[in-house]
XYZ file of C-alpha atoms in Angstrom:
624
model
C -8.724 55.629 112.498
C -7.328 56.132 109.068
C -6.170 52.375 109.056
C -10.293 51.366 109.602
C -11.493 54.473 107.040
C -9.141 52.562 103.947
C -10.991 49.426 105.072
C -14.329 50.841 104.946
C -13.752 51.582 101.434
C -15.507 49.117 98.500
C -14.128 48.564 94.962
C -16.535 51.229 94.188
C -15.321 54.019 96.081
C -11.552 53.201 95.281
C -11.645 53.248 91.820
C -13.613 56.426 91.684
C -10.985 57.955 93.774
C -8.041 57.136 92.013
C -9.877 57.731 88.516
C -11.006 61.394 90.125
C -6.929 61.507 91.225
C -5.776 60.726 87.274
C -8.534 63.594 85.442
C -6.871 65.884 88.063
C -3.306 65.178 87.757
C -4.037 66.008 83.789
C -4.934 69.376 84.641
C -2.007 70.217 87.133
C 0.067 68.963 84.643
C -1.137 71.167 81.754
C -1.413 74.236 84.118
C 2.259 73.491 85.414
C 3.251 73.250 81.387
C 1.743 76.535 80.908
C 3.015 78.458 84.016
C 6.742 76.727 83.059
C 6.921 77.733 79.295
C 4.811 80.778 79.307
C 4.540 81.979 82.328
C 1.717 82.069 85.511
C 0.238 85.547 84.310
C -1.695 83.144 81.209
C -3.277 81.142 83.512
C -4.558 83.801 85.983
C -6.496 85.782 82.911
C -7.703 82.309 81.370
C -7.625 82.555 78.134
C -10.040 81.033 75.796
C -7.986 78.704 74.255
C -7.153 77.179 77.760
C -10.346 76.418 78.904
C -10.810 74.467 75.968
C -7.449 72.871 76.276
C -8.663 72.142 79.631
C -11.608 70.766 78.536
C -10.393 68.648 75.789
C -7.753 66.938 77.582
C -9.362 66.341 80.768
C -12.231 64.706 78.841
C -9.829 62.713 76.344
C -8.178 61.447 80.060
C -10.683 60.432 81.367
C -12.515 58.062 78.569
C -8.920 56.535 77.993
C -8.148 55.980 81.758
C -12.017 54.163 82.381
C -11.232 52.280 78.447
C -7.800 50.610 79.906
C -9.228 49.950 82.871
C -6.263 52.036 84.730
C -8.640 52.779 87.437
C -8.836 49.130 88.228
C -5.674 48.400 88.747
C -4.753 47.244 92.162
C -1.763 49.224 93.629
C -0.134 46.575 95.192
C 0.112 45.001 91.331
C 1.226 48.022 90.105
C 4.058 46.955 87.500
C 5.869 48.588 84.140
C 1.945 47.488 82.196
C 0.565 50.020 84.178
C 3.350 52.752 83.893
C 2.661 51.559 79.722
C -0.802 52.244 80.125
C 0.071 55.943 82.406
C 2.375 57.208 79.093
C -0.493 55.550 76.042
C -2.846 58.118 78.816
C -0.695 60.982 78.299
C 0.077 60.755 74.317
C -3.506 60.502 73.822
C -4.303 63.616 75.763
C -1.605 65.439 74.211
C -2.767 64.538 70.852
C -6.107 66.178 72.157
C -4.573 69.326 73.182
C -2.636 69.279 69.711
C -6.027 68.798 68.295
C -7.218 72.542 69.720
C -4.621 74.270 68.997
C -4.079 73.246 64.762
C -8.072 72.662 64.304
C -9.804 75.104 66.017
C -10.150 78.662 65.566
C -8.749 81.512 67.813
C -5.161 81.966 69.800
C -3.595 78.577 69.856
C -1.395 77.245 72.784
C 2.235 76.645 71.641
C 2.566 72.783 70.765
C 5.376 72.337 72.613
C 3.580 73.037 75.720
C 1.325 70.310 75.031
C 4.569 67.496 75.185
C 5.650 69.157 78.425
C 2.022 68.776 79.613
C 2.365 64.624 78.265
C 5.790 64.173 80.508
C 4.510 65.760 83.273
C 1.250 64.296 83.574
C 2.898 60.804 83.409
C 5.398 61.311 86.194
C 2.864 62.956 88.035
C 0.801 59.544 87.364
C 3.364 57.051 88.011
C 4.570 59.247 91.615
C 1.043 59.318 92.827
C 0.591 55.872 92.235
C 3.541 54.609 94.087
C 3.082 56.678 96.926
C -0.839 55.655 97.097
C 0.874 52.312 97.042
C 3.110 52.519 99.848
C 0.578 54.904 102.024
C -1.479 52.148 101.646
C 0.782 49.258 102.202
C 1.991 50.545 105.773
C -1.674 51.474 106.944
C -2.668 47.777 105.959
C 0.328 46.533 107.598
C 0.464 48.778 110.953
C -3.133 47.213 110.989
C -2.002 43.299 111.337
C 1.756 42.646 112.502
C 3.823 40.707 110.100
C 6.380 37.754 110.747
C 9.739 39.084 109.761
C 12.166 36.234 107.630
C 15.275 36.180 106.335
C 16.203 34.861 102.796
C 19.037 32.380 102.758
C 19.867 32.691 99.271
C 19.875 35.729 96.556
C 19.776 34.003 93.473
C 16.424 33.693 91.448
C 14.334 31.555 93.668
C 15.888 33.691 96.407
C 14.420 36.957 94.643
C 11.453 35.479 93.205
C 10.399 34.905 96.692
C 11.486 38.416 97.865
C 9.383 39.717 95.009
C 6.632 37.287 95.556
C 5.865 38.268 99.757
C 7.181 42.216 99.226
C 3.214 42.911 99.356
C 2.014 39.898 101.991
C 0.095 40.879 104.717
C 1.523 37.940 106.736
C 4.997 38.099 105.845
C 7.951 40.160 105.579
C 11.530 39.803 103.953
C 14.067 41.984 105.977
C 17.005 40.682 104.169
C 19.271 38.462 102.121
C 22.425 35.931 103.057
C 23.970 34.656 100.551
C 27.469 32.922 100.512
C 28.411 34.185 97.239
C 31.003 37.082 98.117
C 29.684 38.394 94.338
C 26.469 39.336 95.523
C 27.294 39.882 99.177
C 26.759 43.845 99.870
C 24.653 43.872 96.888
C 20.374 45.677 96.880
C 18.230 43.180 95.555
C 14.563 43.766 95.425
C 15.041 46.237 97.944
C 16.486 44.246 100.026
C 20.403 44.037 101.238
C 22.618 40.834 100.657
C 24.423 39.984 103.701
C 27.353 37.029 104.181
C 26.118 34.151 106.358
C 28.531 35.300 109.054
C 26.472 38.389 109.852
C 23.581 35.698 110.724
C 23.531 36.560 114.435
C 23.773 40.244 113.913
C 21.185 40.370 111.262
C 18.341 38.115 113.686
C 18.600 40.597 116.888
C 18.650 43.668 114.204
C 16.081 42.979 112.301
C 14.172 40.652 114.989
C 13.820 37.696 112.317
C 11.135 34.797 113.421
C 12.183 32.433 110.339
C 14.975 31.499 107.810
C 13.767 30.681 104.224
C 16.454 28.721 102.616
C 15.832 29.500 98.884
C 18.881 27.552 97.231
C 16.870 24.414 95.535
C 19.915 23.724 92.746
C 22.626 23.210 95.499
C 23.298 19.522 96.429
C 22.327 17.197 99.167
C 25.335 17.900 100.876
C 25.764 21.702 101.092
C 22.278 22.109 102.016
C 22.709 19.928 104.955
C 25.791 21.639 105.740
C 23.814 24.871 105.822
C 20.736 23.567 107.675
C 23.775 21.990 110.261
C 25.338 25.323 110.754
C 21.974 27.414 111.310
C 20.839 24.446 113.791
C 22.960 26.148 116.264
C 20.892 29.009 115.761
C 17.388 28.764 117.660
C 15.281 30.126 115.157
C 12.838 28.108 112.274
C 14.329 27.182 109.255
C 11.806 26.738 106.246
C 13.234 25.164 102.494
C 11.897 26.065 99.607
C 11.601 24.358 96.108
C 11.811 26.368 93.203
C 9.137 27.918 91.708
C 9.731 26.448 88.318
C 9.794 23.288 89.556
C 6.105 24.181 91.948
C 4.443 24.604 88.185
C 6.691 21.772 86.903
C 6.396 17.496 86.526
C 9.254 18.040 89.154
C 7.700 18.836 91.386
C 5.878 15.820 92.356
C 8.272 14.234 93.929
C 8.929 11.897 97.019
C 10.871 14.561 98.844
C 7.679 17.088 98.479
C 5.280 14.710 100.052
C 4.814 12.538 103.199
C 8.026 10.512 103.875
C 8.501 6.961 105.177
C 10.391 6.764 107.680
C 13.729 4.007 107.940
C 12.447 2.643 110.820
C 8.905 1.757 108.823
C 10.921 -0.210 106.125
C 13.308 -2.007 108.267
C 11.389 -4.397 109.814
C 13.637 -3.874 113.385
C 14.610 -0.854 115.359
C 17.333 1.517 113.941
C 20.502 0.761 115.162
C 22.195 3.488 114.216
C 22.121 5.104 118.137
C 22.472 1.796 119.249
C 25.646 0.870 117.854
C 28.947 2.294 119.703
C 31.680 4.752 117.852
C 35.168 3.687 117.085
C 36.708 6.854 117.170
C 39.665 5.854 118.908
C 40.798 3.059 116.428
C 40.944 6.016 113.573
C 42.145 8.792 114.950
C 45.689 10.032 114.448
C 45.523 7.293 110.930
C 46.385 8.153 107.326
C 43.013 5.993 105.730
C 42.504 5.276 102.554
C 38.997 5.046 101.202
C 38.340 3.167 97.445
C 35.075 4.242 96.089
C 35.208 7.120 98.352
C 32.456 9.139 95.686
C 29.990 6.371 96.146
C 27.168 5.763 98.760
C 29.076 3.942 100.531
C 32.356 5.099 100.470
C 31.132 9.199 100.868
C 29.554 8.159 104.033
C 32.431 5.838 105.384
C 34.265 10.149 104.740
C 31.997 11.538 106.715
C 31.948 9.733 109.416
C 35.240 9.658 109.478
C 35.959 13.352 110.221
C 34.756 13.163 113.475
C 37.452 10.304 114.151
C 40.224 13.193 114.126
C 42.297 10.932 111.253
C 45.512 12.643 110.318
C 44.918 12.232 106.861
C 42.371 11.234 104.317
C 43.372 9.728 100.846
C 40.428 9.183 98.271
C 40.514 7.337 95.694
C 37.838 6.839 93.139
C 37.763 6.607 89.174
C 34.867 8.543 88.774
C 35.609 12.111 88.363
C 32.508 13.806 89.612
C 31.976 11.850 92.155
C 35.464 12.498 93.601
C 35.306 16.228 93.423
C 31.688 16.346 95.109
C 33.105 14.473 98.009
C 36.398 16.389 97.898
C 34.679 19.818 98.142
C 32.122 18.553 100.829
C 34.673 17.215 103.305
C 36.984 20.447 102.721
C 34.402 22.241 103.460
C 33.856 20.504 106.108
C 36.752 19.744 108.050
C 39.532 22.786 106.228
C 41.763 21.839 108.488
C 41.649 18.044 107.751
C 44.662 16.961 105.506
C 42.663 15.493 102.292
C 44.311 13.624 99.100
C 42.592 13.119 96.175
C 43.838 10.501 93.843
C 41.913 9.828 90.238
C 42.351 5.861 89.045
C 40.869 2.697 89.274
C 41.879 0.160 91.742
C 42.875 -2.112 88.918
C 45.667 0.141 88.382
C 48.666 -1.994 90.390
C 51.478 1.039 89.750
C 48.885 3.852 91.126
C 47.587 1.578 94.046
C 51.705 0.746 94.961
C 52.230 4.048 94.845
C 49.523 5.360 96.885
C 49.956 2.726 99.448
C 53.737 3.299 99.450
C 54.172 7.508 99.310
C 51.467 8.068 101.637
C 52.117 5.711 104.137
C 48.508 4.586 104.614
C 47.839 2.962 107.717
C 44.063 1.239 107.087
C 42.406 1.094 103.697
C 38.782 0.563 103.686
C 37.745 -0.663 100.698
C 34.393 0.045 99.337
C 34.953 0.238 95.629
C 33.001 -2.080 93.641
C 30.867 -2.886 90.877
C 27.451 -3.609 92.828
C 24.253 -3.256 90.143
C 23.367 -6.763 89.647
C 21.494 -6.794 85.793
C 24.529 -4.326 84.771
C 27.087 -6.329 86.192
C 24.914 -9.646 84.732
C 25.556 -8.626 80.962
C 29.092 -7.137 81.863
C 30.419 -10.087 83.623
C 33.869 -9.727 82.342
C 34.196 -6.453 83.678
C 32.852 -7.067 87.020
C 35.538 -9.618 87.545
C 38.085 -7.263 86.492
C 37.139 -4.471 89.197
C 35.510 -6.436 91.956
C 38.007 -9.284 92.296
C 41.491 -8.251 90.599
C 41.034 -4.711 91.987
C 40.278 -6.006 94.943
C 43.230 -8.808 95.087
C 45.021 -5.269 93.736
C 44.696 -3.505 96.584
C 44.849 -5.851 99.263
C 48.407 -6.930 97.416
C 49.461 -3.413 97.659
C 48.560 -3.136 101.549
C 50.051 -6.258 102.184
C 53.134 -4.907 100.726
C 53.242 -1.411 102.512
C 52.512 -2.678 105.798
C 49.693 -1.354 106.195
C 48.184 -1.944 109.642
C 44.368 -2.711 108.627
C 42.291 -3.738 105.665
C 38.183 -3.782 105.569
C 36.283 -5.463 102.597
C 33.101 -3.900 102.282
C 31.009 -7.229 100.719
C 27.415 -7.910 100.726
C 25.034 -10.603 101.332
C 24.691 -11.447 98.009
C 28.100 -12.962 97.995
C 26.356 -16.279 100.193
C 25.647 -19.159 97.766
C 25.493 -16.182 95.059
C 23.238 -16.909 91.983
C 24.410 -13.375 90.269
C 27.715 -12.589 89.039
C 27.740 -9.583 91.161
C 27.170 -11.654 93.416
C 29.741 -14.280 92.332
C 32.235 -11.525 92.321
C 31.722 -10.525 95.608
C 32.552 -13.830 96.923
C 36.164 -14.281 94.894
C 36.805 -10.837 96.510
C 36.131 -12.043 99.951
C 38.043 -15.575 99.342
C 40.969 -13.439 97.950
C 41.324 -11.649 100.943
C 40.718 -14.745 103.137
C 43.922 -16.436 101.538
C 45.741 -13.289 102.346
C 44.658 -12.763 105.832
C 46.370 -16.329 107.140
C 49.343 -15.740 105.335
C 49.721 -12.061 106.591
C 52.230 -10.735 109.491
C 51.149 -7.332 109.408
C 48.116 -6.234 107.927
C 44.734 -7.907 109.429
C 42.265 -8.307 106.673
C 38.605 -8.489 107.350
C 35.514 -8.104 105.601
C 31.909 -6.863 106.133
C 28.880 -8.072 104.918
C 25.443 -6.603 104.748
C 22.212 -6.586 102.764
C 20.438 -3.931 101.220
C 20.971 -0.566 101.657
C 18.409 2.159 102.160
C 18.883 5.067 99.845
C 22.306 3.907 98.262
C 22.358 4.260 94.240
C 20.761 1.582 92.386
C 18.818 0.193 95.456
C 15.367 -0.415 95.458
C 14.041 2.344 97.588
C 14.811 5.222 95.070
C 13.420 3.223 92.062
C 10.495 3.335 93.507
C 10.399 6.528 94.727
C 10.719 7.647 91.041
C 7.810 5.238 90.362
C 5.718 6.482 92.484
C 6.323 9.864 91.257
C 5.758 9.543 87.750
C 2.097 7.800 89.132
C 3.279 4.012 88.728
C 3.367 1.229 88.164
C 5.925 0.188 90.667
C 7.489 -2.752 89.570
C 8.298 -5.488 91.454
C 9.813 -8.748 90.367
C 8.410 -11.315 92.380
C 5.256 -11.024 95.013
C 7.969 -13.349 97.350
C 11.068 -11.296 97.447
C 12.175 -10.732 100.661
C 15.647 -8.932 101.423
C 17.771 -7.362 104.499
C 17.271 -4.096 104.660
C 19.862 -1.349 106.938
C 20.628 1.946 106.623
C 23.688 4.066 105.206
C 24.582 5.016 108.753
C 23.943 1.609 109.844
C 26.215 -0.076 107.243
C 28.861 2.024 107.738
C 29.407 2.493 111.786
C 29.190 -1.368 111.089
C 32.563 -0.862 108.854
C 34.311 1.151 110.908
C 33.757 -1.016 113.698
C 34.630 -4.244 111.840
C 38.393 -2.271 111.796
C 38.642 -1.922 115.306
C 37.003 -5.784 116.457
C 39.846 -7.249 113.478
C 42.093 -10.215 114.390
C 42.210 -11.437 110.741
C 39.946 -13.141 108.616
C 37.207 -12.129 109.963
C 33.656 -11.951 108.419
C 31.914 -9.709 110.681
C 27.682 -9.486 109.792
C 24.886 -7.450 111.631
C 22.271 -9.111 112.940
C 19.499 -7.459 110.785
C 16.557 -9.083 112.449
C 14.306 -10.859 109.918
C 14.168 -9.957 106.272
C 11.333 -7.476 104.648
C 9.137 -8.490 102.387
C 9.632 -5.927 99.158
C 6.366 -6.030 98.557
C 5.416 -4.437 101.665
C 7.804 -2.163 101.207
C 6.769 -0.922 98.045
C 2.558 -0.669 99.533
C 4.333 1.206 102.765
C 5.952 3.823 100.299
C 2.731 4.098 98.337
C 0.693 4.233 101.257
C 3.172 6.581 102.874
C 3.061 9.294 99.980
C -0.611 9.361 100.647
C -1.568 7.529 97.677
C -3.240 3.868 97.296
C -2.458 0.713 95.978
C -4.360 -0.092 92.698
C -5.646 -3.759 92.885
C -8.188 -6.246 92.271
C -9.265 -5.026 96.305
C -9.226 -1.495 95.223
C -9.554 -0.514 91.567
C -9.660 2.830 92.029
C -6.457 3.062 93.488
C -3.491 5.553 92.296
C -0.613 3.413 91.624
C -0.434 -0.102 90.532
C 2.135 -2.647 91.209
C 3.255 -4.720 88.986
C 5.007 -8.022 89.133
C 7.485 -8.130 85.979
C 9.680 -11.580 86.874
C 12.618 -12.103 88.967
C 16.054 -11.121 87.138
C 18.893 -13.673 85.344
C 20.221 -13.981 88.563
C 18.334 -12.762 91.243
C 17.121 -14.800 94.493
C 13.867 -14.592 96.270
C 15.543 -14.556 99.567
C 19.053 -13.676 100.176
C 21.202 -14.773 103.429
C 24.156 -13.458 105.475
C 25.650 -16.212 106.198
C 27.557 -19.555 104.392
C 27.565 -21.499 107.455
C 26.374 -21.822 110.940
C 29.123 -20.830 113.418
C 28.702 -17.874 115.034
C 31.373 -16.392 117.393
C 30.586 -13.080 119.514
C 32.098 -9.704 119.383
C 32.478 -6.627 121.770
C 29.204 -5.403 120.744
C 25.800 -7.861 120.829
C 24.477 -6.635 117.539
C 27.651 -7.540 115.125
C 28.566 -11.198 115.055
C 31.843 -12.912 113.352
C 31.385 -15.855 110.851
C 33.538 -19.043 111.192
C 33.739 -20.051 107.211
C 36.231 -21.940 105.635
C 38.098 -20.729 102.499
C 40.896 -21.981 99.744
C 44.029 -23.170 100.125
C 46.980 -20.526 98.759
C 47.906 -23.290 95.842
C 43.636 -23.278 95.128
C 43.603 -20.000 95.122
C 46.032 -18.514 93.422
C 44.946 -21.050 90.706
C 41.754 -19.464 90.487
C 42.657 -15.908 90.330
C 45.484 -17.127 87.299
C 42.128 -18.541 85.363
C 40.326 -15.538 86.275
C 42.627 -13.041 84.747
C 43.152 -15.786 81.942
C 39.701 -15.338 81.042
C 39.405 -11.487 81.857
C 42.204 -10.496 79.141
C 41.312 -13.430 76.486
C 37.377 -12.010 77.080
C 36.251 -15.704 77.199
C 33.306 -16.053 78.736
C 32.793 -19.880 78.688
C 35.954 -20.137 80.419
C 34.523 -17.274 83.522
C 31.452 -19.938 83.464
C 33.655 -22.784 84.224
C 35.675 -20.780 86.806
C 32.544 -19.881 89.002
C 30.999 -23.218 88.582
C 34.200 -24.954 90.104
C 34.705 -22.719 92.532
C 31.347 -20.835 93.312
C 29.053 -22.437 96.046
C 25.827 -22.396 94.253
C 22.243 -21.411 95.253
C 20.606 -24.252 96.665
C 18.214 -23.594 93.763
C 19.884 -22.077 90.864
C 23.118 -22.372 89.035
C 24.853 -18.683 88.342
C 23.123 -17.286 85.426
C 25.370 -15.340 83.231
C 24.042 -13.177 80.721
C 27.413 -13.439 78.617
């Protein structure tokens, strides 16, 4: 009844209520002054002077609350303006009752009654509108039901939210969880902070119907993490952006609107399901992982955990990189031994060492220089790390025993026309020669094309194109490529370690290469934009065709010959290639570092030329 009597009420009627409410609370407040200071017998004989005080003040209240519009205010939006606006009400009124007393003639009221009469008029105002507030709030609410959610997350976006639905008619925050033991225990907006173990409890207590995960700094990985561990949990999970970044160019991203899926840009099925684990081959091994901060290399970590290894050893020379994988696996797997080692596989002493002190069993190495225009104008370098690290570590591994070694190469090391590409293939003829002169360690390698999502491929570039509104730029309208995903590339790794004999060059069989420049309209298309053409010039984002790069192929294989022999699994094949002789190549790497430490860059183009089978239409273009 009282629920449909508030909703009955216009603007009208409310504001003339609560203005009616204000013009009283003045007079309570002076009366209560007077009865305080001077005592109740003045205001039961009524005095002159008080009915003009009355008068006065009242009066002054009234004009002042209708001139600031304080009437207007909604109470659910009542904030620290309006309690500004409630005191500028009450020093105006006491400068009216002020007014009486030194102006006019006849017994004067004490002035200090007058400033009690300001103080308590303004708590009186602020109280009444507060409880109004609340009165109101549960009538409206006992009227329509509300889903209850939890915050997962009490930092800012965490309370801006809180703050944002604390009057929603819809919605309603019961509580925090944060992982942060600072703020754990902690009253935020009204609301308690919890630790995510209490999750559980907190659900059947406060009979939540939704988790809001407010945490839009944290990284990739301890979001997913999170969103893993409250799977287990059967309630909804919701993840929120931050609202800086809802106003903000940031915003308008790929992640905030409709995603492709892998499957759409593959051109095949995803074989991630299809291809079987190799858990058995890693478990109970000390593994070394090179590159183990990259796309690659993190991934090749995290599956890995689920293998049950005895120990992992990561090594990487970038510093970031290394501690964000560090801190993601040990938290993670704490009971996993982890080492972390800081260097660059160039580094023989630290690589012996490692190899040596830790007793590594397999080493998968996945460290590499692999950006082909960066690697184009830094030739040198590229050498250095992709071929002498690699001829580094495989040295060292040869050396210590070790039981396995996995290259991680790529397609562009077939008939390269990059140096990247160029380096890639020294690194897998390096560890070739090795693998039929070895007793102990079985070296193989892996090749594979693109990956999806992996720094510095193509599908991030242009999902920052498409972002910023275009163009996305594509080199040629031709280019075609192999396409698989991060999970796909490395199960395909790990499995290449437990098919190796030695010398093997294991490849997936990918299907048929992807046109880029369907990939690029599917991503458009996808975000639920259109392509700008000569078809459609009205379209949102343009593509444009810039020029294929010093070094770059339209079409890139997997393969340098045409034998084929089987594996265990249908979808993984093993090349039959043919490689140097030990005298050839340990004449090549000798030239190789020649020209690494002298920095002489005709002598690297003489090397690869010699050595190097060529693109059937291109010579290796070095940007030296």
């Amino acid at each position: 009844m009282l629920y449909d009597f508030v909703v009955a009420l216009n603007r009208n009627h409310k504001r003339a209520i609560i203005l009616s409410i204000d013009v009283l609370l003045i007079g309570i407040a002076h009366l209560l002054a007077i009865a305080l200071l001077l005592g109740h017998d003045v205001i039961l004989s009524m005095p002159s002077n008080l009915r003009l005080d009355l008068v006065l003040m009242l009066g002054t209240g009234a004009v002042l609350t209708v001139l600031l519009g304080l009437h207007k205010i909604k109470l659910n939006a009542y904030e620290m303006q309006g309690v500004v606006d409630s005191a500028f009400v009450a020093v105006m009124t006491v400068a009216a009752g002020l007014s009486s007393a030194l102006f006019l003639s006849g017994p004067a009221t004490p002035p200090h009654v007058y400033v009690v009469t300001g103080m308590l008029f303004l708590i009186l105002s602020v109280m009444s509108r507060l409880l109004m507030r609340q009165l109101l709030l549960q009538i409206y609410h006992k009227g329509s039901p509300r889903k209850r959610i939890l915050i997962y997350g009490a930092g800012q976006t965490g309370q801006q939210l809180a703050s944002a639905l604390a009057t929603d008619d819809a919605v309603q925050p019961v509580a925090f969880v944060d992982d942060d033991l600072r703020m754990q225990n902690l009253t935020i907006a009204g609301l308690r902070v919890y630790a995510s173990t209490d999750l559980p409890h907190l659900i059947d207590r406060y009979q939540v119907e939704r988790i809001i995960l407010a945490m839009p700094s944290v990284s990739d990985p301890v979001r997913n993490g999170i969103i893993k561990r409250l799977s287990a949990i059967d309630i909804e999970v919701h993840s929120l952006p931050s609202f800086a970044d809802l106003v903000a160019d940031t915003a308008t991203t790929l992640s905030d609107i409709k995603r492709i899926e892998h499957t759409d840009l593959l051109g095949r099925d995803h074989l991630h399901e299809e291809l079987p684990g190799s858990t058995e081959a890693y478990t109970g091994q000390r593994i070394l992982i090179t590159g183990a901060g990259g796309s690659i290399g993190s991934e090749i970590c995290r599956q890995l955990l689920s293998c049950r290894p005895d120990c992992l050893i990561l090594l990487d020379h970038g510093e970031h990189a290394l501690f964000s994988i560090d801190r993601e696996l040990r938290n993670a797997a704490p009971d996993l031994h982890i080492e972390t080692v800081l260097g660059s596989v160039c580094d023989k002493y630290l690589v012996t060492e490692v190899m040596q002190d830790m007793k590594v069993d397999i080493v998968l190495h996945a460290a590499a220089y692999k950006h082909v225009p960066l690697v184009e104008t830094n030739a040198l370098e590229g050498m250095r790390n992709n071929v002498l690290g690699t001829k580094t570590v495989a040295d060292a591994a040869r050396e210590a025993k070790v039981e396995r070694f996995i290259l991680v190469s790529t397609d562009k090391a077939v008939r390269p026309s990059s140096a990247m590409g160029a380096s890639k293939r020294l690194a897998e003829m390096a560890v070739q020669d090795l693998a039929t002169r070895s007793t102990d360690t079985r070296f193989s390698m892996v090749r594979f094309g693109n990956v999806l999502g992996s720094s510095g491929s193509v599908i991030p570039l242009f999902q920052e194109q498409i972002a910023k509104g275009g163009p996305v730029t594509l080199t040629h309208t031709d280019v075609t490529r192999y396409f698989m995903t991060i999970p796909e590339a490395v199960r395909l790794v790990l499995l290449a370690g437990s098919f190796a004999r030695g010398g093997d060059v294991f490849v997936l069989d990918m299907g048929k290469p992807v046109q880029v420049l369907k990939v690029a309209r599917q991503m458009i298309e996808g975000a639920g934009l259109s392509v700008r053409d000569a078809d459609n010039p009205g379209g949102e984002i343009e593509i444009e065709i810039t020029g294929l790069r010093p070094g770059e192929k339209l079409h890139e294989e997997l393969l340098i010959g045409s034998d084929m022999l089987t594996t265990p699994h249908p979808k993984i094949l093993r090349a039959q290639e043919s490689h140097l002789s030990e005298i050839e190549m340990a004449n090549v790497l000798h030239s190789l570092r020649h020209v690494v430490e002298t920095r002489d860059r005709a002598g690297l183009t003489a090397i690869l030329s010699k050595w190097i089978e060529k693109s059937d239409t291109d010579e290796i273009a070095l940007r030296l």
